[in-house]
Tab-separated table of C-alpha atoms and ligand atoms in Angstrom:
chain	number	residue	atom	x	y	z
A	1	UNK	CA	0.000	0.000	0.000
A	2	UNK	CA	1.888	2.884	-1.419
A	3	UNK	CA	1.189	6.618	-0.351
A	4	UNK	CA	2.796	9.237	-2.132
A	5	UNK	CA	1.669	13.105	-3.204
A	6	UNK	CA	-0.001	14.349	-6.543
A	7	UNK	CA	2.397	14.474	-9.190
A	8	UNK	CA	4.766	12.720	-7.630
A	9	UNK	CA	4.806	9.403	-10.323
A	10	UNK	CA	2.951	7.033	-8.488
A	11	UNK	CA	1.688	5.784	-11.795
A	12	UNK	CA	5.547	4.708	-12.978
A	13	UNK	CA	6.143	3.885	-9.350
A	14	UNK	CA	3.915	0.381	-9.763
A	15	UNK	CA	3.867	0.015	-14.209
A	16	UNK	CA	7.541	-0.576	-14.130
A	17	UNK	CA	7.912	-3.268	-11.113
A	18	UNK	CA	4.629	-5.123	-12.946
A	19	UNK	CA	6.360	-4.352	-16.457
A	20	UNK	CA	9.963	-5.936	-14.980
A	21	UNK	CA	7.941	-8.703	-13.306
A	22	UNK	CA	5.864	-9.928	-16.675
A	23	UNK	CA	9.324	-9.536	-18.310
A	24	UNK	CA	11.137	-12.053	-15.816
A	25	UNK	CA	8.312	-14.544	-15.730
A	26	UNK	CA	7.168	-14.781	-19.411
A	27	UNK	CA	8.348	-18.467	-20.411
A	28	UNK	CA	6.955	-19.809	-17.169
A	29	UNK	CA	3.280	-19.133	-17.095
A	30	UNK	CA	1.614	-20.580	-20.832
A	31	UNK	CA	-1.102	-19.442	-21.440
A	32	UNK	CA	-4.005	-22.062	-21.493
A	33	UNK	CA	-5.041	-22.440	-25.360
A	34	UNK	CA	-8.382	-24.341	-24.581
A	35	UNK	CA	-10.320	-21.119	-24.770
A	36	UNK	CA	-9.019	-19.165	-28.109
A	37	UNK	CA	-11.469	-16.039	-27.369
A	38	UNK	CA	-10.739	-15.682	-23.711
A	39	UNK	CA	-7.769	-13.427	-22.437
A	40	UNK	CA	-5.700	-14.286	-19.637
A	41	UNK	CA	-4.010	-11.089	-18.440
A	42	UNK	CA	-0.696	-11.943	-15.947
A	43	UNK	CA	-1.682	-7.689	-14.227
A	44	UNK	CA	-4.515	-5.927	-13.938
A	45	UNK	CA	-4.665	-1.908	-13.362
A	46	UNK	CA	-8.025	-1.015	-11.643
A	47	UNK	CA	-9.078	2.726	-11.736
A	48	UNK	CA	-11.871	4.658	-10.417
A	49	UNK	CA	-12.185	6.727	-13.939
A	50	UNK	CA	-11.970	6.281	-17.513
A	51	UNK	CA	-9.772	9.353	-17.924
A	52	UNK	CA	-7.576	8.275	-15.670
A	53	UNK	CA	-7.202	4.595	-17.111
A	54	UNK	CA	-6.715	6.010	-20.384
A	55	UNK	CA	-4.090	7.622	-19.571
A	56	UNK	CA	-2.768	5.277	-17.290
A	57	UNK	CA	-2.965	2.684	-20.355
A	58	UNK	CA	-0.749	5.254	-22.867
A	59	UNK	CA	1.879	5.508	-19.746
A	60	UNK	CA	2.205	1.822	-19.191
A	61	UNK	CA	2.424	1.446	-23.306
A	62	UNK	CA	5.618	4.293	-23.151
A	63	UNK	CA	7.083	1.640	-20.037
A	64	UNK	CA	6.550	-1.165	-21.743
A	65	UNK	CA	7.903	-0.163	-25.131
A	66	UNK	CA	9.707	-2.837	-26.965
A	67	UNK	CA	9.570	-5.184	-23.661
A	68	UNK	CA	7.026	-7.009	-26.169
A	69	UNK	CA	4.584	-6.851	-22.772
A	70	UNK	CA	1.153	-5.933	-23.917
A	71	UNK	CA	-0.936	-3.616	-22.148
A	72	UNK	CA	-4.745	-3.276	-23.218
A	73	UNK	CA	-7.800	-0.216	-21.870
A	74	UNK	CA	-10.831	-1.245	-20.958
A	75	UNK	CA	-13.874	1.298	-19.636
A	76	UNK	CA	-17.081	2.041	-19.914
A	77	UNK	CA	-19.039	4.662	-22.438
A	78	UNK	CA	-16.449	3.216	-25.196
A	79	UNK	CA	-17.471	0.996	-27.932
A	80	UNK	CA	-16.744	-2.904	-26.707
A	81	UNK	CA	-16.184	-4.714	-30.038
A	82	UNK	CA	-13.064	-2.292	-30.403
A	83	UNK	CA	-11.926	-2.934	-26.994
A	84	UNK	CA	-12.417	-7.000	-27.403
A	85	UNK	CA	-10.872	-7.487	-30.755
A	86	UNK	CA	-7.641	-5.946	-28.825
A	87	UNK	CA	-7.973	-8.407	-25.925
A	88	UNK	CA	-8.055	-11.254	-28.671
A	89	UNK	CA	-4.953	-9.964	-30.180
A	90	UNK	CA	-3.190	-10.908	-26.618
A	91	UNK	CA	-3.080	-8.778	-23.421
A	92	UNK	CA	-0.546	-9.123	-20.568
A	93	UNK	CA	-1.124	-5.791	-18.367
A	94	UNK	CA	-5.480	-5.098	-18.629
A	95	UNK	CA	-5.913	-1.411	-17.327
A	96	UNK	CA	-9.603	-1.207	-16.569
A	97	UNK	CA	-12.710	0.795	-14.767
A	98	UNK	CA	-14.312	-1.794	-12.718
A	99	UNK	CA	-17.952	-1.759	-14.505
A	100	UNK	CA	-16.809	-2.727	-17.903
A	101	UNK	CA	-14.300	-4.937	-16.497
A	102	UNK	CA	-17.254	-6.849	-14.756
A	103	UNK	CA	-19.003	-7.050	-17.729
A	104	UNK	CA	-16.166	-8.276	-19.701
A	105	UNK	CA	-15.520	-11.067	-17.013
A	106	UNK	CA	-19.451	-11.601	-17.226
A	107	UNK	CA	-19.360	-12.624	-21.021
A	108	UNK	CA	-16.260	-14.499	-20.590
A	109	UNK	CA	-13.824	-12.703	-22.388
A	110	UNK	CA	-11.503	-12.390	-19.658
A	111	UNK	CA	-10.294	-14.926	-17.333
A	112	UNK	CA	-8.099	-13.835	-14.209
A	113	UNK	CA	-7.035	-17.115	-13.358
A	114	UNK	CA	-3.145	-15.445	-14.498
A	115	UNK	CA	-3.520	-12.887	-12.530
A	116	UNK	CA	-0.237	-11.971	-10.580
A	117	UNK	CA	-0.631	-8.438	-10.514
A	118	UNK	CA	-3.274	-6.214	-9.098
A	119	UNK	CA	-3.394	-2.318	-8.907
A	120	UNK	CA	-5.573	-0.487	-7.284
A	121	UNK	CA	-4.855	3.016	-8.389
A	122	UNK	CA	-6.735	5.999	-6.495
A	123	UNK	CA	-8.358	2.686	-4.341
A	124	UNK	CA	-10.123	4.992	-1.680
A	125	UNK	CA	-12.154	6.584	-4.915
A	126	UNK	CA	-12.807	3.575	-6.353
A	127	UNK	CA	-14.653	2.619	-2.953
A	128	UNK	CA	-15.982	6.413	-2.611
A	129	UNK	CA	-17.934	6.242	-5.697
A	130	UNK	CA	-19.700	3.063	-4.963
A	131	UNK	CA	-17.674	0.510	-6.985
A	132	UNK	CA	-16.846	-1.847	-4.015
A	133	UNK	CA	-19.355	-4.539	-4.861
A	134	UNK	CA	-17.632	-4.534	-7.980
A	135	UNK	CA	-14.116	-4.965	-6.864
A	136	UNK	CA	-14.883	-7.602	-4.325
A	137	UNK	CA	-16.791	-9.648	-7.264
A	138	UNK	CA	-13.438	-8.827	-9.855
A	139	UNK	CA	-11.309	-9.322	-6.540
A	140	UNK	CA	-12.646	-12.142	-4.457
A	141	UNK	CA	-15.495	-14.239	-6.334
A	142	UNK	CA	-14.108	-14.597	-10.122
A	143	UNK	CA	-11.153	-16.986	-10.440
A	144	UNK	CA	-8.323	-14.421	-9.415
A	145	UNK	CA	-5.507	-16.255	-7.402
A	146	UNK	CA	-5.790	-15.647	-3.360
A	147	UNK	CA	-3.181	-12.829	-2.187
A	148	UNK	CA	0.154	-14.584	-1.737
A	149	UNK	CA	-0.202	-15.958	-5.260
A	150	UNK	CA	-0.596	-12.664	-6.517
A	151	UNK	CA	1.003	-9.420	-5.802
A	152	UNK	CA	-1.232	-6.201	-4.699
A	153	UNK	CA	-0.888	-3.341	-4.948
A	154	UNK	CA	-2.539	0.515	-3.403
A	155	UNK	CA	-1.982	3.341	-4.624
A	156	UNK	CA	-3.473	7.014	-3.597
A	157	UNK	CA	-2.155	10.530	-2.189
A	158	UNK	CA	-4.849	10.332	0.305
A	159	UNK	CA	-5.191	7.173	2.508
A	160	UNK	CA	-8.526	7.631	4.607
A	161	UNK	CA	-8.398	4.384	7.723
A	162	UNK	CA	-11.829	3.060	6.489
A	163	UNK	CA	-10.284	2.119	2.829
A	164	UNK	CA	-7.204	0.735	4.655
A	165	UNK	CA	-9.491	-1.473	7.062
A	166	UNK	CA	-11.401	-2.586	3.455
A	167	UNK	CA	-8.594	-3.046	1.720
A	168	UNK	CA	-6.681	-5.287	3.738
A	169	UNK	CA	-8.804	-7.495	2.884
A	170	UNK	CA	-7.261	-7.627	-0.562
A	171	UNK	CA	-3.591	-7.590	0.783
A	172	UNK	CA	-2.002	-10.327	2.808
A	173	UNK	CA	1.265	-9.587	5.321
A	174	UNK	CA	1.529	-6.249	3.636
A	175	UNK	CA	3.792	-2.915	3.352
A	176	UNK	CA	2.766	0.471	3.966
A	177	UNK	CA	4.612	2.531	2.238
A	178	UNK	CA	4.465	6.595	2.865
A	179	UNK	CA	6.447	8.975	1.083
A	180	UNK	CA	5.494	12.935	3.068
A	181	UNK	CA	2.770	12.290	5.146
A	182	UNK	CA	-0.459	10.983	4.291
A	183	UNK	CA	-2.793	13.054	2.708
A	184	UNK	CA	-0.880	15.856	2.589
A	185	UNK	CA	-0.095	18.159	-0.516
A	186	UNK	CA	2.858	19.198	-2.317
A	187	UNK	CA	4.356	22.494	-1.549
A	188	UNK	CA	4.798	23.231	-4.939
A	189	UNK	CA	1.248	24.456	-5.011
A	190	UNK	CA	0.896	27.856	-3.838
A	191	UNK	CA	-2.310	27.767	-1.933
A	192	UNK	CA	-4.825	31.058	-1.848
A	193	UNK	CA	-8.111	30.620	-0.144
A	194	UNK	CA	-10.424	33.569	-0.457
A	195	UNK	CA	-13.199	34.751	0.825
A	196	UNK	CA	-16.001	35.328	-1.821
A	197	UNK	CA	-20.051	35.113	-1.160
A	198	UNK	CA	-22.043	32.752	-3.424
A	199	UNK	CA	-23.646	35.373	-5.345
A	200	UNK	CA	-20.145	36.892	-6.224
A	201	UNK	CA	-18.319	33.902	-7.189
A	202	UNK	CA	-18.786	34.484	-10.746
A	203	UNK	CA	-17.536	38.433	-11.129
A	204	UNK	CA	-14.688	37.381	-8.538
A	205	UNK	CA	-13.733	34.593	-11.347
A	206	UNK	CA	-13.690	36.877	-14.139
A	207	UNK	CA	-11.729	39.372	-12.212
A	208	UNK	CA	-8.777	36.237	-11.448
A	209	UNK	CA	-9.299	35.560	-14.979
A	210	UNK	CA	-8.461	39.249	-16.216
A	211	UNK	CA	-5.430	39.339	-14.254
A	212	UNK	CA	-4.084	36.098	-15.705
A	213	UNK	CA	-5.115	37.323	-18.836
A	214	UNK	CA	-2.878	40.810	-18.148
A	215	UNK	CA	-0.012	38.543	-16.405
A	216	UNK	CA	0.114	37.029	-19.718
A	217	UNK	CA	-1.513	33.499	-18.126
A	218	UNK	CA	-3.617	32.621	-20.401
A	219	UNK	CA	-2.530	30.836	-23.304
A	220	UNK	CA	-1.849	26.881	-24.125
A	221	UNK	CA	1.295	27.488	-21.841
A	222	UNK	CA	-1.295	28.405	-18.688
A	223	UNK	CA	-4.442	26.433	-18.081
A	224	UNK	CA	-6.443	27.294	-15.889
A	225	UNK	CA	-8.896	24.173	-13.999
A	226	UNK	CA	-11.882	25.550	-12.483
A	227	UNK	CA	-13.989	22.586	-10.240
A	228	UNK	CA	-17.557	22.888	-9.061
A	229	UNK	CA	-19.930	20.784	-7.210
A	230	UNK	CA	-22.982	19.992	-9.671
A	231	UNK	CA	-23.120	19.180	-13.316
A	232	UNK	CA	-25.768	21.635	-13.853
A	233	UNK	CA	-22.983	23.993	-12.531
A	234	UNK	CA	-20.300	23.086	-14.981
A	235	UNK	CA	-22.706	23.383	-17.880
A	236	UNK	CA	-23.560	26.804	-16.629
A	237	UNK	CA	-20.116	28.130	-15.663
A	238	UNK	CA	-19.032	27.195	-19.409
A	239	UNK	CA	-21.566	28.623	-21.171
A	240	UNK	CA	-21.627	32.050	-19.163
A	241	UNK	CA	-17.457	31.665	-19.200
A	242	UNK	CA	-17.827	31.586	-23.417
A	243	UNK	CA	-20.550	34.076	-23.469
A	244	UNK	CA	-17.920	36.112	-21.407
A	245	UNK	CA	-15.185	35.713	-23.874
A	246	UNK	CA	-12.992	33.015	-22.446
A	247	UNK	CA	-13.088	30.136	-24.284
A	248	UNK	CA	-14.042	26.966	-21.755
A	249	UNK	CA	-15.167	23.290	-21.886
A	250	UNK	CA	-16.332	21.112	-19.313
A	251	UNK	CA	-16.489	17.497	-18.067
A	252	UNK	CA	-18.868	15.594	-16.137
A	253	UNK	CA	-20.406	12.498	-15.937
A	254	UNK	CA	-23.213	13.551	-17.518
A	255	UNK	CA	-21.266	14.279	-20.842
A	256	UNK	CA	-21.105	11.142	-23.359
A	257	UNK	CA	-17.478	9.889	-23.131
A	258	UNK	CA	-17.171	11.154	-26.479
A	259	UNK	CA	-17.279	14.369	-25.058
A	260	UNK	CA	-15.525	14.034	-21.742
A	261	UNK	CA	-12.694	13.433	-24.253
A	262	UNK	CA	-13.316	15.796	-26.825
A	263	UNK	CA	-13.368	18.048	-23.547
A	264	UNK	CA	-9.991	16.851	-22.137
A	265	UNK	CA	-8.528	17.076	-25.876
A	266	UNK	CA	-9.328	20.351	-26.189
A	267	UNK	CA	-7.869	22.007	-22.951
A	268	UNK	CA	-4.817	20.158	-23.287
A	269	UNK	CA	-4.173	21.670	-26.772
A	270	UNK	CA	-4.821	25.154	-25.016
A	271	UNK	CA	-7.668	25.609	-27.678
A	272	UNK	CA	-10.095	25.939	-24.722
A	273	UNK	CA	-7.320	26.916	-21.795
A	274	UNK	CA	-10.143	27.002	-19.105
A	275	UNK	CA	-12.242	23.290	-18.103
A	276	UNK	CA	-15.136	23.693	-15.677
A	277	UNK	CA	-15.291	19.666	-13.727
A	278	UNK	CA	-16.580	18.191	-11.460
A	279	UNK	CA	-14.538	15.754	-9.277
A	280	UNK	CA	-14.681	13.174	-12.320
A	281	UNK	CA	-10.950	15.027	-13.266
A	282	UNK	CA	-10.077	15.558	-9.562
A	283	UNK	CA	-7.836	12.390	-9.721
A	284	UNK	CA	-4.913	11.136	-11.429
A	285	UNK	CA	-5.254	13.281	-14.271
A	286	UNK	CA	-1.736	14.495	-15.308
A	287	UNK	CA	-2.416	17.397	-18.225
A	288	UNK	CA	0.698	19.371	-18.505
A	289	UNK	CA	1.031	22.997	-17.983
A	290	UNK	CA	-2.560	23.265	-15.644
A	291	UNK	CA	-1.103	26.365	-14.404
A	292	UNK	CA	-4.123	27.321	-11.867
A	293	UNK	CA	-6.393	25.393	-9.850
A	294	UNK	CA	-9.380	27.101	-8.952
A	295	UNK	CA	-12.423	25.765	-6.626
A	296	UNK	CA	-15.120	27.447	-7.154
A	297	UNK	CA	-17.040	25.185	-5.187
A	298	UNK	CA	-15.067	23.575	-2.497
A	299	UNK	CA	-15.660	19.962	-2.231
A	300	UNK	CA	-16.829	18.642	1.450
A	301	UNK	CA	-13.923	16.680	2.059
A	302	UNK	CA	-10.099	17.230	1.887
A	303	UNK	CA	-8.795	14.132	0.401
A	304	UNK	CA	-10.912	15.726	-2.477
A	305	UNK	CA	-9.066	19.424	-2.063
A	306	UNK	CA	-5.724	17.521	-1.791
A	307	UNK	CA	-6.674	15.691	-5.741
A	308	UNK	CA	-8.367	18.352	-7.144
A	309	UNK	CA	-5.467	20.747	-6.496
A	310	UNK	CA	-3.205	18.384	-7.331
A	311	UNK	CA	-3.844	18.665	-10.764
A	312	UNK	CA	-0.728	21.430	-11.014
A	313	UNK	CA	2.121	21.739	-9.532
A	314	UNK	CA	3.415	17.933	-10.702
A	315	UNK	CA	6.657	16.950	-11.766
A	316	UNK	CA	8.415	18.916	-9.794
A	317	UNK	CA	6.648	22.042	-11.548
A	318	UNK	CA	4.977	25.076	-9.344
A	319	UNK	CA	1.682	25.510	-9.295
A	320	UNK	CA	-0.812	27.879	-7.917
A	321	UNK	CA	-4.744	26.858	-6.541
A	322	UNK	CA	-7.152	29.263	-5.454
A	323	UNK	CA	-10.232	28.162	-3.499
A	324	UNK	CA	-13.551	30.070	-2.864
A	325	UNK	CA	-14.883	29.421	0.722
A	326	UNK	CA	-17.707	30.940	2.583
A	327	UNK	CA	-19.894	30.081	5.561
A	328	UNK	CA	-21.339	27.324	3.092
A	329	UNK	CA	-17.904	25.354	3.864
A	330	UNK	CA	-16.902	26.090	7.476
A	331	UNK	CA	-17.210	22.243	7.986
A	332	UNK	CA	-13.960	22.307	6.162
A	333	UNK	CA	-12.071	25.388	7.562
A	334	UNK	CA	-10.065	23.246	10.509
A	335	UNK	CA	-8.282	20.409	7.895
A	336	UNK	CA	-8.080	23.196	5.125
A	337	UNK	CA	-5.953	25.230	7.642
A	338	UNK	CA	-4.560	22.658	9.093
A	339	UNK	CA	-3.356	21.302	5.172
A	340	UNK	CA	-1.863	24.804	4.333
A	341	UNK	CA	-0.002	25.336	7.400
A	342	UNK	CA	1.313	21.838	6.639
A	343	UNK	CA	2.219	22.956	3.450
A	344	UNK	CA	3.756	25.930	4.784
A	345	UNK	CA	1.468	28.308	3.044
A	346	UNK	CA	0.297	31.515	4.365
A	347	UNK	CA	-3.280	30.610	6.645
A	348	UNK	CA	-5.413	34.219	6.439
A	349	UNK	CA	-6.417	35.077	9.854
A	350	UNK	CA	-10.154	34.979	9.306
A	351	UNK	CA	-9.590	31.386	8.257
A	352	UNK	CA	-8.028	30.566	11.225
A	353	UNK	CA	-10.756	31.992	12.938
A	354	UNK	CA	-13.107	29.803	11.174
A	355	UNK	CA	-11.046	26.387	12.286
A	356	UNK	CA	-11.009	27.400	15.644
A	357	UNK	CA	-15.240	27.842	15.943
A	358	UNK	CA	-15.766	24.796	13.997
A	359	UNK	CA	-12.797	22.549	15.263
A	360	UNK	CA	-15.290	21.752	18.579
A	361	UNK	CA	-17.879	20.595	15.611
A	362	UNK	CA	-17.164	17.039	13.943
A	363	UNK	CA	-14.605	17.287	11.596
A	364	UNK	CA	-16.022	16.212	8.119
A	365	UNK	CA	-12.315	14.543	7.327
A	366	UNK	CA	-13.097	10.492	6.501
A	367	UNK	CA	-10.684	8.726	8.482
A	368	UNK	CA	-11.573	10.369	12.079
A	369	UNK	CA	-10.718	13.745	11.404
A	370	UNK	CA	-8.382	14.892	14.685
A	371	UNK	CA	-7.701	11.795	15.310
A	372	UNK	CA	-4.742	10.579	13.357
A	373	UNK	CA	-3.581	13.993	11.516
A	374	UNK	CA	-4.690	13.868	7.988
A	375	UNK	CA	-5.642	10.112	8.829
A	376	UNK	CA	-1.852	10.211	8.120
A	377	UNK	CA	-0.664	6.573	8.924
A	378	UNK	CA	-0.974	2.884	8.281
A	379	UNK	CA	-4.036	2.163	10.556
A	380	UNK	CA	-2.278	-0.971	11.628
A	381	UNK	CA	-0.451	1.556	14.341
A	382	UNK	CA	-3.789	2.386	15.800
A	383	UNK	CA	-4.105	0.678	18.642
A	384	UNK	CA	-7.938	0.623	18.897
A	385	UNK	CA	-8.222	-1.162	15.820
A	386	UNK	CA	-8.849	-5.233	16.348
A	387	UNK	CA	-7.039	-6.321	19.210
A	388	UNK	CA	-4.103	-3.780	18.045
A	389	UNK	CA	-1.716	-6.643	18.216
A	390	UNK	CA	2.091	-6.817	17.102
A	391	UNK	CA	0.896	-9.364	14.854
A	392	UNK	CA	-0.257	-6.701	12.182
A	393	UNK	CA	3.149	-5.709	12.066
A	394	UNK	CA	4.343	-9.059	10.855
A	395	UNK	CA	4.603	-8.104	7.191
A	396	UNK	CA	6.396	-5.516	7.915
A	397	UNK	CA	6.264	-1.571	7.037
A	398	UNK	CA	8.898	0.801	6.209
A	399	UNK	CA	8.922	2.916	8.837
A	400	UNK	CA	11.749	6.033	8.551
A	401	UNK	CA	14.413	6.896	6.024
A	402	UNK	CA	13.458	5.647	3.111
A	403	UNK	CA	16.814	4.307	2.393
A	404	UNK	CA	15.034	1.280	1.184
A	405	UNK	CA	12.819	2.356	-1.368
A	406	UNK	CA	15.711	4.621	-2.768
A	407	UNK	CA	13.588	8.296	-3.079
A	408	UNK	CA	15.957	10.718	-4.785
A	409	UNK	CA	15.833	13.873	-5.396
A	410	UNK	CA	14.461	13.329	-9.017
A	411	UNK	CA	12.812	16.768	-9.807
A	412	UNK	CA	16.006	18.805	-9.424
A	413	UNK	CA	14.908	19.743	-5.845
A	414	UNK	CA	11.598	19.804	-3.937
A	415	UNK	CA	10.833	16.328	-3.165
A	416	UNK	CA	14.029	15.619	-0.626
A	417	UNK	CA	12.531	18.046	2.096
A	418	UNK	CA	9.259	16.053	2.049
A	419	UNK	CA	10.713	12.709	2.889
A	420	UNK	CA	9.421	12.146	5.778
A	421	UNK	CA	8.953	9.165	8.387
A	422	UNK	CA	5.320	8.102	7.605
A	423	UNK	CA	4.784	7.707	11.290
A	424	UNK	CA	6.014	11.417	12.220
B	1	ATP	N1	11.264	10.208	-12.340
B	1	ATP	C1	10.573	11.122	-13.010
B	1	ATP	N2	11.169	12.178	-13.555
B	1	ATP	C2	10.488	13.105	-14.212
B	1	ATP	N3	9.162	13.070	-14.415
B	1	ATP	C3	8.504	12.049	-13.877
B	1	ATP	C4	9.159	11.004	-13.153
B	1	ATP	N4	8.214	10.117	-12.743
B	1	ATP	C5	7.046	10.584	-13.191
B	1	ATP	N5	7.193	11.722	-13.883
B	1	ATP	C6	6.145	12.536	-14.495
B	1	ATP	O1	5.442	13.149	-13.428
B	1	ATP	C7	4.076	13.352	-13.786
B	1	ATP	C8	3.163	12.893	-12.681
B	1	ATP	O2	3.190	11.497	-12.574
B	1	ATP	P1	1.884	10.667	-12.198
B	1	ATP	O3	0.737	11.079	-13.048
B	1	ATP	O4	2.274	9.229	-12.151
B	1	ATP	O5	1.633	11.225	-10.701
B	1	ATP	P2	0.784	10.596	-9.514
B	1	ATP	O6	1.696	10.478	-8.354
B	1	ATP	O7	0.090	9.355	-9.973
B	1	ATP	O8	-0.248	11.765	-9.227
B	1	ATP	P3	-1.799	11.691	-8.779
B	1	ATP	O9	-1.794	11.461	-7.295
B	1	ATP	O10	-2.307	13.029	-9.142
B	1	ATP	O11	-2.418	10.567	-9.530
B	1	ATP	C9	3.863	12.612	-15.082
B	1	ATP	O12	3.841	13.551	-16.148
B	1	ATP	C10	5.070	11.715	-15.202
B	1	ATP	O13	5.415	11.449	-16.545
């Protein structure tokens, strides 16, 4: 179970060690060739979006480049003939959303019987949006060998202690692995939260978007990501955004995948430099040069702030998010503070303020809110969980210096500071 901030490469950090594996075990696990139309995949990638495994498929196909290791996308909203006549042309690494993988394992098109790879990217969203009866069916009740026989693998900037508790039922004797501390964000991302009334979050968004527009930020080289709550809302925001003279798109789940793409296509190629989402392109997404985060809407929780402003500010790059709060999302004002401070960013005072009236109210943090800081540890230390006996701590964690695991300095600076103990 593998922990590490936005941006950081997580998505490398587990395709190469499944890429090196396949490579190594190739001539020792034939395929059976009783069932001509069925695929028998050696990994599987599970993701909570089809973005995200999209992209996640094109990375894994740069890894695995002339390794002769196949890696095939499946998701929902996509055509499925296309997507089967590739898994009959062979498949070793299947990157899929969990709904289309179920129905793929439903017609019997894939086996997982070869399964000795599983990756749970972004695993606490995959559970947050609903699709655990789905992964326990692809996980425990299809023919998928029992951990031990296969290698597992989690992997999330946010680790809330409910998904751990779930998901150890998927891991056997397992390592947590934390690179920074859990949950926390990058401080490459400059964070601004301002105070701006419901009714005047539009004019304040032109004026942010004027200024960029002066500062010379608005162009292919500067995107600008502006999230909302509601669908409705992003359909609104983009027309009144266009009508306004800034060219905008937007992405929801209420857009035909054609269009989420279309959508994604077109603010990557700076042609529309602002998208209005929702939190369907708060994870994993990795679009280069998303110069400015903005919420508009704050989302309730903070594992979602900590995703959706992790969009920038990857790679090593800067980054700058600025959030909208009001009385509407005091729930949130103790862990937002609490991040920034972490992150060494400048807290305003009236924020502060906020924290301290509503830090006597229940935190809305998943994960116990005060409890563990930024639910910022392998819940396997908690003592109040089972009989909290030294038993859990038979597979063994990695638990300061990171000698082991070898983190460098890869980005030229940035990343060595945050190497922390994941138990600080
Ligand atoms: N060692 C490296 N050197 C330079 N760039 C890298 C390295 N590893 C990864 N990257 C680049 O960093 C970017 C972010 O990587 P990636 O999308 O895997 O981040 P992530 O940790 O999965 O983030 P998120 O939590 O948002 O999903 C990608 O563009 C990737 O190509």
């Amino acid at each position: 179970m593998a922990c590490a901030q936005t941006g950081s490469g997580k998505t490398a950090a587990f395709c190469f060690p499944i890429i090196s594996g396949i490579m190594k075990n190739s001539q020792s696990d034939p395929r059976p060739t009783r069932m001509p139309r069925m695929s028998f995949p050696s990994a599987l990638i599970l993701s909570p979006t089809r973005e995200l495994s999209v992209q996640i498929h094109e990375e894994a196909k740069k890894f695995a480049y002339q390794t002769g290791v196949r890696v095939v996308v499946a998701y929902g909203g996509a055509p499925i003939n296309l997507q089967l006549r590739e898994l009959e042309r062979g498949v070793d690494i299947l990157v899929a959303t969990p709904g289309r993988l179920v129905d793929l394992l439903e017609r019997a098109r894939v086996s997982l019987q070869m399964i000795r790879y599983l990756a749970l990217d972004e695993a606490d969203r995959m559970l947050d949006m609903g699709f655990e009866p789905q992964i326990r069916k692809i996980v425990e009740q299809m023919d998928m060998p029992p951990p031990g026989l296969r290698q597992t693998l989690l992997f999330s900037a946010t680790f809330p202690k409910e998904i751990q508790r779930l998901a150890s039922d998927f891991l056997s004797n397992y390592v947590f692995l934390a690179v920074g501390r859990v949950g926390s964000s990058t401080d490459l991302i400059v964070q601004r939260v301002e105070y701006v009334l419901e009714t005047d979050k539009r004019s304040h968004l032109m004026d942010l978007l004027h200024a960029q527009r002066e500062n010379g930020l608005h162009s292919r080289q500067a995107l600008t990501l502006v999230f909302v709550e509601t669908k409705k809302g992003a359909d609104s925001l983009e027309h009144w955004l266009y009508s306004n003279g800034f060219p905008a798109t937007a992405i929801h789940g209420d857009r035909t995948q054609q269009e989420r793409e279309y959508a994604l296509r077109s603010f990557k190629s700076g042609k529309t430099p602002i998208l209005v989402a929702t939190d369907v392109a708060a994870r994993g997404l990795d679009i280069p040069h998303v110069a400015h985060v903005v919420n508009f809407d704050l989302p309730n929780d903070i594992d979602d702030y900590v995703h959706r402003i992790g969009r920038t500010g990857r790679a090593g790059k800067t980054g700058l998010a600025t959030a909208f709060f009001n009385d509407n999302n005091a729930s949130l004002a103790k862990s937002l503070a609490d991040l920034m401070q972490e992150a060494n960013q400048e807290v305003p005072a009236w924020l502060s303020r906020f924290a301290t009236r509503s830090s006597s109210m229940k935190n809305n943090r998943r994960g116990g809110g005060s409890g563990g800081r930024f639910g910022g540890r392998d819940f396997r230390r908690d003592n109040s969980f089972g009989k909290g006996s030294v038993d859990f701590y038979g597979g063994g964690y990695i638990n300061s210096g990171y000698g082991v695991v070898g983190v460098s300095d890869g980005y030229g600076g940035g990343y060595s500071s945050s190497v922390n103990s994941a138990w600080d």
